[in-house]
mmCIF file with all atom_site columns, C-alpha atoms in Angstrom:
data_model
loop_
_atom_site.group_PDB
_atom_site.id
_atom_site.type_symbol
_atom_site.label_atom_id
_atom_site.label_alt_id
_atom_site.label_comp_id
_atom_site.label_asym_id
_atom_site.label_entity_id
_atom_site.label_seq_id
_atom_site.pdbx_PDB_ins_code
_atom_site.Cartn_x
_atom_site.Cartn_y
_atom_site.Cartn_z
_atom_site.occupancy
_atom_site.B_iso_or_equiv
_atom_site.pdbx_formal_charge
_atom_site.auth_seq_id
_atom_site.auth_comp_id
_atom_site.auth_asym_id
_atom_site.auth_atom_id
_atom_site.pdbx_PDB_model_num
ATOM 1  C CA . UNK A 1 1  ? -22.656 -54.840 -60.631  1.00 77.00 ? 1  UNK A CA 1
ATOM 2  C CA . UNK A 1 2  ? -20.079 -54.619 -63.619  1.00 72.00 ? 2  UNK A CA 1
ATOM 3  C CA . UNK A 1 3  ? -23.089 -54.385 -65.590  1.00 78.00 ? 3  UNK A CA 1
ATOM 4  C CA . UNK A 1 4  ? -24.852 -51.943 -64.128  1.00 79.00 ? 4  UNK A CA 1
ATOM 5  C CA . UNK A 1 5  ? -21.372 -49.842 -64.200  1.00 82.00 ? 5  UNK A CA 1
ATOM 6  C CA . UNK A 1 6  ? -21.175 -50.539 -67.727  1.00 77.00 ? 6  UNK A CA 1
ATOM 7  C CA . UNK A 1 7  ? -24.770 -49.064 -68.642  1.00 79.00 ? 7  UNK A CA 1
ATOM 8  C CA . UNK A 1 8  ? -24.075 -46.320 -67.068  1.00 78.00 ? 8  UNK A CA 1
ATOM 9  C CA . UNK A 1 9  ? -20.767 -45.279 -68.820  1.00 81.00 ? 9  UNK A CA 1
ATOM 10 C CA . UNK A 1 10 ? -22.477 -46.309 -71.983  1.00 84.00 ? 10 UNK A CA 1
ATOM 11 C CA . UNK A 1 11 ? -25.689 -44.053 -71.125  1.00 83.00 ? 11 UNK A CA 1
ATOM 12 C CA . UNK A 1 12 ? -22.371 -41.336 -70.071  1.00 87.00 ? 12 UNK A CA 1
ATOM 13 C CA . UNK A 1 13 ? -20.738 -41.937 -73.373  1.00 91.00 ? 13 UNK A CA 1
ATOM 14 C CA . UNK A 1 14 ? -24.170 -41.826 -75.363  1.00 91.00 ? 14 UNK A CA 1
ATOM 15 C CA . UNK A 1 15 ? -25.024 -38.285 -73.576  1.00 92.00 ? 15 UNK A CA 1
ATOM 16 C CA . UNK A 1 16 ? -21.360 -36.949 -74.393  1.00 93.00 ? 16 UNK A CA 1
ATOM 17 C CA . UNK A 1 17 ? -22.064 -37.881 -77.836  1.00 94.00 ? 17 UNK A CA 1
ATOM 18 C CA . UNK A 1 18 ? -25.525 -36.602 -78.276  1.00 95.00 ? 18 UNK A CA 1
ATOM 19 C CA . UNK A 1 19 ? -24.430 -32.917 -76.756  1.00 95.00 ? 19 UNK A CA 1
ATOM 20 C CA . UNK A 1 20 ? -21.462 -32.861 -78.893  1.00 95.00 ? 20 UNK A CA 1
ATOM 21 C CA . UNK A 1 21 ? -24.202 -33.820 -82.039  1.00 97.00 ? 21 UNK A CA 1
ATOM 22 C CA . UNK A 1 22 ? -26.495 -31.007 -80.232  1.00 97.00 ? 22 UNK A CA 1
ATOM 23 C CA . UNK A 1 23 ? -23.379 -28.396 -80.871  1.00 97.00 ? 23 UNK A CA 1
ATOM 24 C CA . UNK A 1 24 ? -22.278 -29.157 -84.157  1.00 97.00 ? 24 UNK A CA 1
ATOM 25 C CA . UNK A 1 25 ? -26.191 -29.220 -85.315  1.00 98.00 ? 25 UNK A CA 1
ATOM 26 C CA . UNK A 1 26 ? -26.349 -25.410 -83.804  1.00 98.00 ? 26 UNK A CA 1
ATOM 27 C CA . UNK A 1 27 ? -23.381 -24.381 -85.289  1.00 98.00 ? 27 UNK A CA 1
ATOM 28 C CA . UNK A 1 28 ? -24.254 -25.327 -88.497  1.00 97.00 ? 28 UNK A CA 1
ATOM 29 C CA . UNK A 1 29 ? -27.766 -23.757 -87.913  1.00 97.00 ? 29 UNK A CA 1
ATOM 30 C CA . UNK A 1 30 ? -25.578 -20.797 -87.442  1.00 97.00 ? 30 UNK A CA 1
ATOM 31 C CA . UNK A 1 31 ? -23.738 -20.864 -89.803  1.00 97.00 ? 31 UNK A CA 1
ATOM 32 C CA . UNK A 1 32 ? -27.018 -21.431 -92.591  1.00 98.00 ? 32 UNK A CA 1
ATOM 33 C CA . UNK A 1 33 ? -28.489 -18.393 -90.615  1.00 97.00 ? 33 UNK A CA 1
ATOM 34 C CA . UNK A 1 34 ? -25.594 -16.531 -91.676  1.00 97.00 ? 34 UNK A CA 1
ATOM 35 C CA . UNK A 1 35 ? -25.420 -17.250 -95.249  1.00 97.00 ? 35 UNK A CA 1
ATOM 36 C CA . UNK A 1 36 ? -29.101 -17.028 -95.454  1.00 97.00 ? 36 UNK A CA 1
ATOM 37 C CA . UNK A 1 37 ? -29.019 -12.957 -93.860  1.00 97.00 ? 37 UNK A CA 1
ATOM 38 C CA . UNK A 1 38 ? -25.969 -12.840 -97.105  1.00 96.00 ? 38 UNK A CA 1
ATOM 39 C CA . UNK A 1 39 ? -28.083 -14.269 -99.454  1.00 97.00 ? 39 UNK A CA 1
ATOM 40 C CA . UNK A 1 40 ? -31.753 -11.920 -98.278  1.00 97.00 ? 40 UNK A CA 1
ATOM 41 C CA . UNK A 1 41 ? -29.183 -8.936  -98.491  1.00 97.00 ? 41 UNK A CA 1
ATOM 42 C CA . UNK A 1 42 ? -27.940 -9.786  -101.713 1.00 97.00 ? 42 UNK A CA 1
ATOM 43 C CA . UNK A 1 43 ? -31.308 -10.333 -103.019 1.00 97.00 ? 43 UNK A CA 1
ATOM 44 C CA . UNK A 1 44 ? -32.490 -6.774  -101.700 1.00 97.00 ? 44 UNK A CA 1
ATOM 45 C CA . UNK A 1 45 ? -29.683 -4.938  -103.273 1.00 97.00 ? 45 UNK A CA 1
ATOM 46 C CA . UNK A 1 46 ? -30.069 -6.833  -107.274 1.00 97.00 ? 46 UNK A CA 1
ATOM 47 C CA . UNK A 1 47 ? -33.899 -5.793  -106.441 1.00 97.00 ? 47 UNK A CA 1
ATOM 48 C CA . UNK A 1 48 ? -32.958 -2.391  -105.816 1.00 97.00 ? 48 UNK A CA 1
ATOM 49 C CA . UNK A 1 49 ? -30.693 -2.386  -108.508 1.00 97.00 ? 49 UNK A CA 1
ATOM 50 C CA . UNK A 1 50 ? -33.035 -4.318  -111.108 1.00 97.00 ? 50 UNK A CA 1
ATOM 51 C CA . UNK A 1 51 ? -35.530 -0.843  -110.086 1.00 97.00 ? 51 UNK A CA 1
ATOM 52 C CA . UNK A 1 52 ? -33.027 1.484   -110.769 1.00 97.00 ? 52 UNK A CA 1
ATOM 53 C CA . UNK A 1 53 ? -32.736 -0.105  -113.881 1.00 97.00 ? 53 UNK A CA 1
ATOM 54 C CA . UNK A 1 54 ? -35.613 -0.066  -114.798 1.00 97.00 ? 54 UNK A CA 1
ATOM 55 C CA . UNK A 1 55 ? -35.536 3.926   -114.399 1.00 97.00 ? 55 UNK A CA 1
ATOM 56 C CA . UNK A 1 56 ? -32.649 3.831   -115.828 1.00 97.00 ? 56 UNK A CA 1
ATOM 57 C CA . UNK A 1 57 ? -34.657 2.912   -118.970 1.00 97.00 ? 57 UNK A CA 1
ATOM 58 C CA . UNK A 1 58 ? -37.433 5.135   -118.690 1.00 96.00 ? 58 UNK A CA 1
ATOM 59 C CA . UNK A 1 59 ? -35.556 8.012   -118.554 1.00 96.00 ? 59 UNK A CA 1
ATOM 60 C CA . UNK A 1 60 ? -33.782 6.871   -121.374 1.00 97.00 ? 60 UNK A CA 1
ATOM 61 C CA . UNK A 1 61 ? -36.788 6.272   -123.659 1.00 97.00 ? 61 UNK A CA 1
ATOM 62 C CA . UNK A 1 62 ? -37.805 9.814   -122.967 1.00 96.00 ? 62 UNK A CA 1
ATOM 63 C CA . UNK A 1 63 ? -34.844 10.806  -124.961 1.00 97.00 ? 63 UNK A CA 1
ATOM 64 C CA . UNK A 1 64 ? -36.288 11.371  -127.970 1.00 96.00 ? 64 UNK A CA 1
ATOM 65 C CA . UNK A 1 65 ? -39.373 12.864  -127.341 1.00 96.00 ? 65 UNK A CA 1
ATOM 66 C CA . UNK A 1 66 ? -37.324 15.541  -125.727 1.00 96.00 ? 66 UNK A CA 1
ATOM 67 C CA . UNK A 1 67 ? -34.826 15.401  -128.343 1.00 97.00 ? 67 UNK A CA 1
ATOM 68 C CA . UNK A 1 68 ? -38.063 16.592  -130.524 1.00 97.00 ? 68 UNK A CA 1
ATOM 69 C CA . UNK A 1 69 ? -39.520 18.585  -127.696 1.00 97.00 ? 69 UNK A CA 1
ATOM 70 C CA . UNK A 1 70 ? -35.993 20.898  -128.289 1.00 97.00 ? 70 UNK A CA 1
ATOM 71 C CA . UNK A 1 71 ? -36.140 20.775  -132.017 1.00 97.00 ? 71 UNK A CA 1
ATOM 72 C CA . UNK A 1 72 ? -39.569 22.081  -131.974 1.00 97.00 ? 72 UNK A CA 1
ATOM 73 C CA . UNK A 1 73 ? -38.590 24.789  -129.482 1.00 97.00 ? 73 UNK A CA 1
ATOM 74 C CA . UNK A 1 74 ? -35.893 25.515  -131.525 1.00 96.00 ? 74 UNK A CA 1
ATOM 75 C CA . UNK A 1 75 ? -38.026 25.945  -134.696 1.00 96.00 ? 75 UNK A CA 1
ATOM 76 C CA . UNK A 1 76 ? -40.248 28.789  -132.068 1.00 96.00 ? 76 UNK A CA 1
ATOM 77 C CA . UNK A 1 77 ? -37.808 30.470  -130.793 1.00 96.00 ? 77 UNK A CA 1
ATOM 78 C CA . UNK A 1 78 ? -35.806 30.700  -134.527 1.00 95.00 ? 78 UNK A CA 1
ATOM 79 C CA . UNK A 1 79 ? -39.412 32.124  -135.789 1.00 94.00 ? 79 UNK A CA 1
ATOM 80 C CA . UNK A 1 80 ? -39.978 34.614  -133.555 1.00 95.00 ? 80 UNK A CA 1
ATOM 81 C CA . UNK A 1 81 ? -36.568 35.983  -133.785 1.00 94.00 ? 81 UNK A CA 1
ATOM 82 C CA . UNK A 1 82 ? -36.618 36.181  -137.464 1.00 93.00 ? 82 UNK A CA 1
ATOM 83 C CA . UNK A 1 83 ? -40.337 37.889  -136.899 1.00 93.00 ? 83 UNK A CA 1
ATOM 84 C CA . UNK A 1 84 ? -38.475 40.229  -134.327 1.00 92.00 ? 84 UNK A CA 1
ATOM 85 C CA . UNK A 1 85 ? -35.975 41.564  -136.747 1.00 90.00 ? 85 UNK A CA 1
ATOM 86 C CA . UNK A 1 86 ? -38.324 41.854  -139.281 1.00 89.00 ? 86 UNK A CA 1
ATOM 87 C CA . UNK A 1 87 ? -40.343 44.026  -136.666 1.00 91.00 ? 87 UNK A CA 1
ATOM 88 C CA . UNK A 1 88 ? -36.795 45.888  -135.680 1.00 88.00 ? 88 UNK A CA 1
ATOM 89 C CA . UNK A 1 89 ? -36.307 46.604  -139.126 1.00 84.00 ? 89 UNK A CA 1
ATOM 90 C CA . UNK A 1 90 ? -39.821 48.300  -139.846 1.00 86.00 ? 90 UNK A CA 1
ATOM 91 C CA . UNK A 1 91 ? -39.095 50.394  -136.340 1.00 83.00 ? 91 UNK A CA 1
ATOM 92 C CA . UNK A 1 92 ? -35.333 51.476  -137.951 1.00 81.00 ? 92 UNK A CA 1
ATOM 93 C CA . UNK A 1 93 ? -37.026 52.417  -141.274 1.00 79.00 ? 93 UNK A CA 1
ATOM 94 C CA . UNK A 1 94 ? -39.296 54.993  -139.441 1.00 69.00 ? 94 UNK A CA 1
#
C-alpha cells in the first residue's frame, strides 16, 4: 500500500513538474514571438529606408544633368533677349 501511495505522489509530483515545464516553455515561446514581431518590424522599416535611399540617390545623380539642363536654358533665354533688343532697337530707329 505505501507503495502504491508513493507512485502516485511521485506520478503527482512528476505532473506538477511537467505543467510548470509546459508554462515556462510557452512563456518563452512568447516571449521569442515577441522579439521576433520587433525584429520583422525592424527589418521592414531599414527596407523601407534602404528604398528611400536609394531615391535618395537617384534624385541626386540627376543633379547635374539639370544643373546643365538650366545652363543651357540660360544660354536660350540670354540669346533671345539680346536678339529682342536688337529687334527693339531697329523698331525705335524707325
Amino acid at each position: 500500500m505505501k507503495n502504491c501511495q508513493k507512485a502516485v505522489e511521485e506520478k503527482a509530483t512528476e505532473e506538477k513538474l511537467i505543467l510548470g515545464l509546459k508554462k515556462q516553455l510557452q512563456e518563452k515561446l512568447n516571449e521569442i514571438s515577441e522579439k521576433n514581431k520587433v525584429l520583422l518590424d525592424l527589418w521592414r522599416k531599414t527596407n523601407e529606408g534602404e528604398e528611400k535611399l536609394l531615391e535618395l540617390r537617384w534624385k541626386v545623380s540627376k543633379i547635374p544633368d539639370l544643373e546643365a539642363k538650366v545652363q543651357e536654358l540660360e544660354g536660350i533665354v540670354s540669346s533671345q533677349e539680346e536678339t529682342l533688343a536688337a529687334h527693339n532697337k531697329i523698331l525705335l530707329t524707325y
